[in-house]
XYZ file of C-alpha atoms in Angstrom:
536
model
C 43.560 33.486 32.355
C 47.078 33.135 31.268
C 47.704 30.053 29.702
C 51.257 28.796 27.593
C 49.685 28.252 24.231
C 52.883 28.116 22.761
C 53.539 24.529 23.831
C 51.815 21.850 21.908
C 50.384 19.374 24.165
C 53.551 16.640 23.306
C 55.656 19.299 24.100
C 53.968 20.441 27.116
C 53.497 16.939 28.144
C 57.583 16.559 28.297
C 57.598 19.920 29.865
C 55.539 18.925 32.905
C 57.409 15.185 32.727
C 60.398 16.990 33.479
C 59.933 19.590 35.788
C 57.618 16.877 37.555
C 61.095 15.033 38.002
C 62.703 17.957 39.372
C 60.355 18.427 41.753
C 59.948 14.566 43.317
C 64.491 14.704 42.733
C 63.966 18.178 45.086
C 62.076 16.716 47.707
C 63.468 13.146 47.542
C 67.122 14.586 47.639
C 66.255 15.842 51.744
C 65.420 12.381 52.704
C 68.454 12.032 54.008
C 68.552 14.923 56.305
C 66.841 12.968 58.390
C 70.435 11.641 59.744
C 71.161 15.890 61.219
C 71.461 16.958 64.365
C 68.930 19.343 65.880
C 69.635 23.337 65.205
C 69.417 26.073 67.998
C 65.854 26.533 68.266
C 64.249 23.242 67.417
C 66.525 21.756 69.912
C 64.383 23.919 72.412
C 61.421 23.368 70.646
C 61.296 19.985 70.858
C 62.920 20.641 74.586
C 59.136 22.141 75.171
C 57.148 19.560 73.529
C 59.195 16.781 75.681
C 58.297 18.693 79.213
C 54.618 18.524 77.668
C 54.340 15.142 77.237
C 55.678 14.817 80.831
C 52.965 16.532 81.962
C 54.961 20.170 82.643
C 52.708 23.301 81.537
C 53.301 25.677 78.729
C 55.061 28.910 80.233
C 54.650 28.101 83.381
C 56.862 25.310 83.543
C 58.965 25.421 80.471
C 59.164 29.113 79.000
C 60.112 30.695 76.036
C 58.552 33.626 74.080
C 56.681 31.783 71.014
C 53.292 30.932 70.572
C 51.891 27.194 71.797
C 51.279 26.321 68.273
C 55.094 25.661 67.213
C 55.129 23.622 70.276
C 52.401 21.161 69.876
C 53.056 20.835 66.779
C 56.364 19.410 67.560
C 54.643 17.343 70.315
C 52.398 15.948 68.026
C 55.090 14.981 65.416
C 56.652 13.181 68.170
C 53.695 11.174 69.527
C 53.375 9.634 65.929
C 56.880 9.494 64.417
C 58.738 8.708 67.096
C 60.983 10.887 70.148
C 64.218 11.200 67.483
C 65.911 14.035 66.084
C 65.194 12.794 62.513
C 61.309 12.978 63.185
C 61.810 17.294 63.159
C 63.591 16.609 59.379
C 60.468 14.081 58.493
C 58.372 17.486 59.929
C 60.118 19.762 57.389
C 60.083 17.794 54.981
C 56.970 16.893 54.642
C 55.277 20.108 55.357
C 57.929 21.614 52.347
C 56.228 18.795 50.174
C 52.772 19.547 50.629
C 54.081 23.548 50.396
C 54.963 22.449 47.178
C 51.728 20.829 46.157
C 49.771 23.794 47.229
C 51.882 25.894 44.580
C 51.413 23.456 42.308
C 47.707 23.497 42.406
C 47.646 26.958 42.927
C 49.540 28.031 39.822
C 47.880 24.985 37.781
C 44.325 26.986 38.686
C 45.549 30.193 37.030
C 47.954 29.230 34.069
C 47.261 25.471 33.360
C 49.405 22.510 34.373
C 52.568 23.546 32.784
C 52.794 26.411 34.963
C 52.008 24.454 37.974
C 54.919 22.364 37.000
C 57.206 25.414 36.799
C 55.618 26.317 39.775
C 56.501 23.431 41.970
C 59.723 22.953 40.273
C 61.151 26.528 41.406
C 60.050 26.198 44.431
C 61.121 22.861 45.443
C 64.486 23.255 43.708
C 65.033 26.467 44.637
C 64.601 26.297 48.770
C 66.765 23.819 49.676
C 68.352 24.337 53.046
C 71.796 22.678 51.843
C 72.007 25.478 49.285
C 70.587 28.575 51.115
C 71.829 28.195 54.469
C 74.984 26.857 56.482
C 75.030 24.377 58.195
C 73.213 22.597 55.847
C 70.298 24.477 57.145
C 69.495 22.518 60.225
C 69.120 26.220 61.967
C 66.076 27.409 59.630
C 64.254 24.025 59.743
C 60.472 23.102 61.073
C 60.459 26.703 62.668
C 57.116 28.169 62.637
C 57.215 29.957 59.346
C 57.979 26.980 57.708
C 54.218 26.251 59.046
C 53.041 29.391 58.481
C 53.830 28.876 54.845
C 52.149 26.094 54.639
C 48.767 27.323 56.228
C 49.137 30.302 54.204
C 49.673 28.268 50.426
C 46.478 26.728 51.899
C 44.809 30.101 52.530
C 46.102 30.995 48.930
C 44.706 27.997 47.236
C 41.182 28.317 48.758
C 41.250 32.311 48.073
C 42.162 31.895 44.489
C 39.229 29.094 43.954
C 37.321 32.041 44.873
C 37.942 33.454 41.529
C 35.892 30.489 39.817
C 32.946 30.702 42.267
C 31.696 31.943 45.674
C 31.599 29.725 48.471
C 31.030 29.787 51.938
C 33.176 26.971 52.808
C 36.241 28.300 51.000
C 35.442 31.181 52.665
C 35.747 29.771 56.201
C 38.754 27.480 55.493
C 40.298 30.723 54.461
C 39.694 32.343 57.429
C 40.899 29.471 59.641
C 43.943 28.805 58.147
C 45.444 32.429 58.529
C 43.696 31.814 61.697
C 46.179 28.968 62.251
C 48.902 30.730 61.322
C 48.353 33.163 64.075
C 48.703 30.893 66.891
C 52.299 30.481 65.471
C 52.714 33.896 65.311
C 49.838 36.501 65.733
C 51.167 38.950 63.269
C 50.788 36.870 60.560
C 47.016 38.291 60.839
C 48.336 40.451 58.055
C 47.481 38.132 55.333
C 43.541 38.008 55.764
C 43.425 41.764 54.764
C 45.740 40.977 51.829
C 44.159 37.877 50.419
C 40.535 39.410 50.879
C 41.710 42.697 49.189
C 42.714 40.188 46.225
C 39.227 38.096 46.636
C 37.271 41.666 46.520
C 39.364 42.615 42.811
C 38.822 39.429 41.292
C 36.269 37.575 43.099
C 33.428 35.995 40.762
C 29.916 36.729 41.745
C 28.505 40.327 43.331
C 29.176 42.260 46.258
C 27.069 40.475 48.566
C 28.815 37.537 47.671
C 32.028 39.078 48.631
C 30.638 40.591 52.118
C 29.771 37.200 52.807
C 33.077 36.026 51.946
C 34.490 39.249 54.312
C 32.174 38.301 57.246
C 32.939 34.351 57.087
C 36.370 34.551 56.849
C 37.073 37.055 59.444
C 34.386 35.032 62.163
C 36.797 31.787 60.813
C 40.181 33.289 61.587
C 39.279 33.578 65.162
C 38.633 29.523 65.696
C 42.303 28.485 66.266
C 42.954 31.280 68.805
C 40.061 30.769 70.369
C 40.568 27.012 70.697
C 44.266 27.784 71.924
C 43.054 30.061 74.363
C 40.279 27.877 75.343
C 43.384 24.968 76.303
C 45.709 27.412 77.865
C 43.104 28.711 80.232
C 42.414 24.812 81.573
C 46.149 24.629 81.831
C 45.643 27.904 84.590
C 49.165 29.568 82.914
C 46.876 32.398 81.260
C 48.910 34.635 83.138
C 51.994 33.389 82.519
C 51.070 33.080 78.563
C 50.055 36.976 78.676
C 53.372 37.359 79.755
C 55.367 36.137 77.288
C 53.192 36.384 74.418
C 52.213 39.792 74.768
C 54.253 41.691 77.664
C 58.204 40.030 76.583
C 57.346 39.875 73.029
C 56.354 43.665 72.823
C 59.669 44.537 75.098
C 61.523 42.090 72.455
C 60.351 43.790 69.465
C 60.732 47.355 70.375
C 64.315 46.987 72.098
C 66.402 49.214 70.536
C 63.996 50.058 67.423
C 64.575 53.581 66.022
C 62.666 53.352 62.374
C 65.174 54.825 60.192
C 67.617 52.066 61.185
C 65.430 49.210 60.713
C 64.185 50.914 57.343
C 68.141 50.034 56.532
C 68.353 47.017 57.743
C 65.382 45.684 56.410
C 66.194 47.407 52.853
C 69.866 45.978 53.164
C 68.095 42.270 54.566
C 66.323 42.161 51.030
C 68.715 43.468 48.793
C 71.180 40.990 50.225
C 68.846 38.202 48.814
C 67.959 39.655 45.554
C 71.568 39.664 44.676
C 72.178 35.870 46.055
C 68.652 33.751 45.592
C 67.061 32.984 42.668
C 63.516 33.141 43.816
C 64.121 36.823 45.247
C 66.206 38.295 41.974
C 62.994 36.264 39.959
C 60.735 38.239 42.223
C 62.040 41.397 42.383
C 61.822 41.582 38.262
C 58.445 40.463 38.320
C 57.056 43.207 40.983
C 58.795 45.394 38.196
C 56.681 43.890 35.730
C 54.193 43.616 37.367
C 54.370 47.840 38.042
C 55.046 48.221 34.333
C 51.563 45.992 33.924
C 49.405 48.208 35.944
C 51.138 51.864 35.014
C 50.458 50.675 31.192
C 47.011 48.954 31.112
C 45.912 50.083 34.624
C 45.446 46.537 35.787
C 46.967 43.661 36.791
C 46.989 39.833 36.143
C 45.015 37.892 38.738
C 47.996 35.135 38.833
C 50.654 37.941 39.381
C 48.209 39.974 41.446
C 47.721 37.189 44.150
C 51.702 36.307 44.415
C 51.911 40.014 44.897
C 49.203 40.159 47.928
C 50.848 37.059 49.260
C 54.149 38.628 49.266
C 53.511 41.544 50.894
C 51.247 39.442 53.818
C 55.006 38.092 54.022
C 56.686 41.358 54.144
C 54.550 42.838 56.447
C 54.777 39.586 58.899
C 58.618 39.716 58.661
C 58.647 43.074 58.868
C 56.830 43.350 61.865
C 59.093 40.274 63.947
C 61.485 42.498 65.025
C 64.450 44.225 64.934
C 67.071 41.178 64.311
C 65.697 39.741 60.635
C 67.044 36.487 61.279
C 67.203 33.802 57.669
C 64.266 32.421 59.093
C 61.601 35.209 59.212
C 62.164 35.151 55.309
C 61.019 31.829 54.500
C 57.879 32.536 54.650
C 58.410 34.566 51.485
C 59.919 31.828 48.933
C 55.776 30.156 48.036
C 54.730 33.622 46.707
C 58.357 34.208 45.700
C 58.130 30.747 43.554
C 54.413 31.674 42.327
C 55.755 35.337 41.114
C 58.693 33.819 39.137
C 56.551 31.289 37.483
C 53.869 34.232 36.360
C 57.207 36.034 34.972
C 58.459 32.785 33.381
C 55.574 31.590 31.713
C 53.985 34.988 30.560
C 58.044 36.041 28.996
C 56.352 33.098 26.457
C 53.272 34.583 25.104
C 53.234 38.189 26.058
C 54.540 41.533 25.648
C 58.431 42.156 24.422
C 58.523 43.522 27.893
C 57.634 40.753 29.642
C 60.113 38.422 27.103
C 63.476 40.291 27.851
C 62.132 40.761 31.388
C 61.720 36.527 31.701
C 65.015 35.959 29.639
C 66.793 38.324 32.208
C 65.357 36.279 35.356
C 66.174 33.431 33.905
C 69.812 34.200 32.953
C 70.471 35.914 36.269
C 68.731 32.791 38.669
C 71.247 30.449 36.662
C 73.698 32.530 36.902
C 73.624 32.885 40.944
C 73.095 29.058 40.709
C 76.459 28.921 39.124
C 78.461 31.051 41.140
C 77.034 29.823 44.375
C 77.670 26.155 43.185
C 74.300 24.541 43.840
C 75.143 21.193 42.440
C 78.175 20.628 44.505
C 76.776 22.227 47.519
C 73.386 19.776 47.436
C 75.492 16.970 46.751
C 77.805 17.577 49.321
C 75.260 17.413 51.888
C 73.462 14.707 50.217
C 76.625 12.861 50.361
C 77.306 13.137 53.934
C 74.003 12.766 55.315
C 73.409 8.967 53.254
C 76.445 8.206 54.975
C 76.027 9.199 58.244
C 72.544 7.411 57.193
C 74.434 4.425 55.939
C 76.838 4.396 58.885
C 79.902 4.573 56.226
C 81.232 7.622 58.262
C 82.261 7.971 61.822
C 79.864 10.076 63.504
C 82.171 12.542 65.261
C 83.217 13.574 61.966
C 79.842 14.195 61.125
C 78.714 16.373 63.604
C 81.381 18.253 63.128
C 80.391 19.483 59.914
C 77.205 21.378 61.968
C 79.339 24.460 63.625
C 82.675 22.663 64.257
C 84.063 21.858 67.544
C 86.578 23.816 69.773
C 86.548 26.674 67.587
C 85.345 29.659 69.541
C 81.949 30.105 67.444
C 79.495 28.789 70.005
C 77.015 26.223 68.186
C 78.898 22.601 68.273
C 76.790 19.647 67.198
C 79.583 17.637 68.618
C 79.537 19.644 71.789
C 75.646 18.937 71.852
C 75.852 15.415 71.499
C 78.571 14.799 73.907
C 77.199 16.932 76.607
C 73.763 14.968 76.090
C 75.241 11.704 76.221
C 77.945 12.410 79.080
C 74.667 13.680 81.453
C 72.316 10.821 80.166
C 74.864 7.957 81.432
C 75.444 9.999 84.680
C 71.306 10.815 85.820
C 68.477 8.647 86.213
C 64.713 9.721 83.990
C 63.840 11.224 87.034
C 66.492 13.814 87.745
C 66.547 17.433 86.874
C 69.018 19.308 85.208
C 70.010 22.925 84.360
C 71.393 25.096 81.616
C 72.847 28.310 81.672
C 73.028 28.717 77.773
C 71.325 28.973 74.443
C 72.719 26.707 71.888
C 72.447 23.066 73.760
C 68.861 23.845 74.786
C 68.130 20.968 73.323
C 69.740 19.598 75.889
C 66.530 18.088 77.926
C 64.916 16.754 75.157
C 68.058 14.523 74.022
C 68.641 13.223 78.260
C 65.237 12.955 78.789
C 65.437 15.312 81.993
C 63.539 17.462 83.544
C 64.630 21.169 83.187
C 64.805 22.256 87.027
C 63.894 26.202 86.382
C 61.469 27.414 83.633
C 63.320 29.173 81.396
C 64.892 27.234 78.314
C 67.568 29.955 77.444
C 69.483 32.070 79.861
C 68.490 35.411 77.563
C 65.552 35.686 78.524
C 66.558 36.657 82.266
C 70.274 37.851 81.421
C 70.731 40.673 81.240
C 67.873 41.357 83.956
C 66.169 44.159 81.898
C 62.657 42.713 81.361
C 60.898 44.505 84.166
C 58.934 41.967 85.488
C 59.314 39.406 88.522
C 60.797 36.443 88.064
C 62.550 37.208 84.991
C 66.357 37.953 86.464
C 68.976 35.784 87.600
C 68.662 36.230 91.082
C 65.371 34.563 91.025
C 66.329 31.474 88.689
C 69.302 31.236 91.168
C 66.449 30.651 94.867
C 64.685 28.802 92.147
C 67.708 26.395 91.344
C 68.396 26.010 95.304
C 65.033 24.699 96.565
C 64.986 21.959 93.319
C 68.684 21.076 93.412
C 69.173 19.528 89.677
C 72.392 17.281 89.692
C 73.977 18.904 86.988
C 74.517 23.066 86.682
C 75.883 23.771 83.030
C 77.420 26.550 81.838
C 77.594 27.473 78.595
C 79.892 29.943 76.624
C 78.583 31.912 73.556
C 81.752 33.296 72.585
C 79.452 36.482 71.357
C 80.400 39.857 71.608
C 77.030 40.949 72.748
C 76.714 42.400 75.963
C 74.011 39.899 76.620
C 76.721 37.363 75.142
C 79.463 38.352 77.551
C 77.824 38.770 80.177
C 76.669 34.561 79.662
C 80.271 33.978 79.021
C 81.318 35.222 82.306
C 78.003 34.197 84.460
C 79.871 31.701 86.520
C 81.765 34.441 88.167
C 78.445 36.725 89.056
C 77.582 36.587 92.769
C 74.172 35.562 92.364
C 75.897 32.649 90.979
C 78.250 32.011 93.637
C 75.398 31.448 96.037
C 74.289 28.036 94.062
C 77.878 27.209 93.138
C 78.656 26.759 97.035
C 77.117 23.559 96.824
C 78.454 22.369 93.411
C 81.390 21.431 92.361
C 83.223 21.834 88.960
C 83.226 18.142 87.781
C 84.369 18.466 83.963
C 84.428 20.949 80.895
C 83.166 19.389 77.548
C 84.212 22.106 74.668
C 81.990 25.234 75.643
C 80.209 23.394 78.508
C 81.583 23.640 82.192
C 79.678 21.122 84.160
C 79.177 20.910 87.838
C 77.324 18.258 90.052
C 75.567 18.673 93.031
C 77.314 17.927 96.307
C 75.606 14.953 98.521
């Protein structure tokens, strides 16, 4: 078991002081995100969860291509923290803290409590949004790998007490937990064959021992998709769920996939991130290591060696989400990322030369990246403006502005959001409907209250009409639109040069469109949003 004997327990003591304050500083420095607007997708998100609790049905009456689980979870957040945009930060937040207790305990388990200092330390340091992302990462927050992190440092933590001692229960939480992760996305399925392959290496106790542990785990991972199938099937949408879970999602993933091209794109996805995050450039050296480890002595550390199945559970999830490789299929990466670089870290202490100049490289590159991405200012920038706009000190136009400008051509506006939320709200009563013909101010229903009047939260999924299956093409949303009659038809431009973005951009002019618009008229334009009301 690697331990840091090097430390004396004084000095290890101030060590795990220290790091300790990192860590709380980390996670008490995004309290005040909880003043940001909603991103893209959680503003549909919690869109969904709001037509839940008003009794609408998953798929059937508010659609969208992701499994229930990132849903309810976002309607449960809701029902006890409150129907506010700051309730989805609170939801990060907290499931990034007890992320970063898992890693804690996890790398406390295999090389002491120093190392589950460093260990929560890098990782709650080291992922926050302010610093990775833009907009001060409202885009990649509470999306479901954030939760299927989270499930999976639980998975992790249960697998590695494993090591110590056999156990049926550990077995089956195991089991369920990837099992959870599933019904936020069913590829993530990956990890049970990767954590077990770990267990069977360095389980203690026999063989039998670890075909029980096989048998349990894999009858466990099956509870939470049987229990959301079980609750989808007394909804009656099972259809409706097999078609977007299964039928859109395999026409999503294999539109325009040639494998040579995603080979580059995915090689040219993580390259781009070993050159610009710590974690990544920490990992990367330590897979190297880690190589060097097993090429040498023909076997591998059990700390490094379950980081390393984690991680590539991770890249096989992300790899298998599709062709786009949006920032947010990596997060799920950064927990066995963290758990990597603290195995490199601690063992460049007490080991091999190798494994010295390897840690003193990591370390001088990760601080190095730090510097010449300017994490200080960039986290207190954001921490700056969000107590503010917490405080009230600063007028909150100017605020929202900061998350993807206003009247600038680049589609997501904050501003544009809010003021096309508040400008319907004053002008509908709880029990209207309303429609949107966009992507970006999805989030549209859940900040009015109202009732989307056709299914579908995004106008991609039925422009263009190339999913071949009824139902899903504009001509239908538009008889769909004319027997409910919402009071408000919205059009939003994405100013993308997609064809699925220009053809958006230009949908008021189709003649599918012109059909509904006969009874509408243009009542007012607020930044990308052209909004007409019904005629009486």
């Amino acid at each position: 078991m690697l331990r840091l004997r090097s430390w004396s327990p004084t000095r290890g003591s101030l060590w795990i002081l220290a790091l300790s304050l990192v860590t709380v500083s980390a996670l008490a420095l995004r309290i005040p995100t909880t003043a940001e607007p909603l991103g893209i997708d959680q503003g549909l998100f919690a869109s969904a969860a709001r037509g839940l609790a008003r009794g609408m049905v998953l798929y059937r009456d508010v659609w969208d291509q992701k499994p229930p689980a990132i849903f309810l979870t976002y309607r449960a957040a809701f029902s006890w923290l409150g129907w506010t945009s700051s309730t989805i930060a609170w939801l990060d937040l907290l499931a990034s803290a007890a992320t970063t207790a898992f890693v804690f305990a996890i790398a406390r388990r295999h090389g002491g409590a120093v190392a589950g200092a460093v260990a929560a330390a890098l990782f709650a340091a080291l992922t926050m949004p302010s610093w990775l992302y833009r907009n001060g990462g409202i885009l990649e927050r509470s999306v479901p790998e954030v939760f299927i992190m989270l499930a999976m440092a639980t998975a992790v933590w249960l697998a590695s007490g494993l090591r110590e001692r056999a156990s049926i229960a550990r077995a089956a939480g195991l089991g369920a937990c990837v099992g959870i992760a599933m019904v936020f996305k069913p590829n993530a399925g990956v990890y049970l064959p990767a954590l077990l392959a770990w267990v069977f290496v360095y389980q203690a106790g026999t063989f039998r021992d670890f075909v029980r542990t096989f048998v349990v785990a894999s009858a466990a991972i099956l509870v939470a998709p049987i229990l959301t199938f079980l609750w989808l099937w007394a909804t009656g949408a099972l259809p409706e769920t097999w078609t977007a879970l299964v039928t859109f999602n395999r026409f999503y993933v294999s539109g325009g996939f040639t494998a040579g091209g995603y080979a580059r794109a995915f090689a040219d996805a993580v390259g781009l991130r070993v050159k610009t995050e710590p974690l990544w450039i920490a990992g990367a050296i330590g897979t190297a290591v880690v190589i060097w480890d097993l090429i040498r002595v023909r076997r591998i550390d059990a700390f490094a060696a379950l980081a390393v199945a984690w991680g590539a559970g991770a890249a096989l999830t992300i790899a298998t989400n599709g062709i786009f490789l949006f920032n947010t299929y990596f997060i799920q990466a950064l927990a066995p990322l963290a758990l990597l670089a603290t195995w490199l870290l601690a063992a460049g202490v007490s080991r091999t030369a190798i494994h010295r100049v390897a840690a003193i490289a990591a370390m001088a590159l990760m601080t190095l990246v730090l510097w010449q991405r300017h994490y200080i200012g960039r986290v207190a920038e954001f921490v700056d403006l969000d107590s503010r706009a917490l405080a009230g000190t600063i007028d909150q136009t100017t605020y929202l502005e900061r998350f993807g400008g206003y009247g600038n051509d680049r589609g997501y506006s904050a501003r544009a959001n809010a003021e096309l939320a508040a400008y319907i709200r004053a002008r509908t009563s709880a029990d209207d409907e309303i429609y949107l013909f966009g992507i970006n101010g999805s989030g549209v229903y859940f900040a009015t209250d109202r009732r989307p009047a056709a299914r579908f939260l995004r106008v991609n999924e039925f422009v263009p009409s190339t999913f071949p299956e009824p139902g899903f093409n504009l001509a239908a949303v538009v008889d769909r639109l004319l027997q409910t009659r919402p009071v408000y038809v919205v059009f939003e431009r994405l100013h993308a040069a997609s064809a699925m973005g220009q053809a958006v951009d230009h949908l008021d002019q189709a003649p599918e469109i012109g059909r509904l618009l006969a009874s509408y008229t243009l009542e007012t334009r607020i930044e990308d949003f052209a909004l007409y009301r019904v005629s009486r």
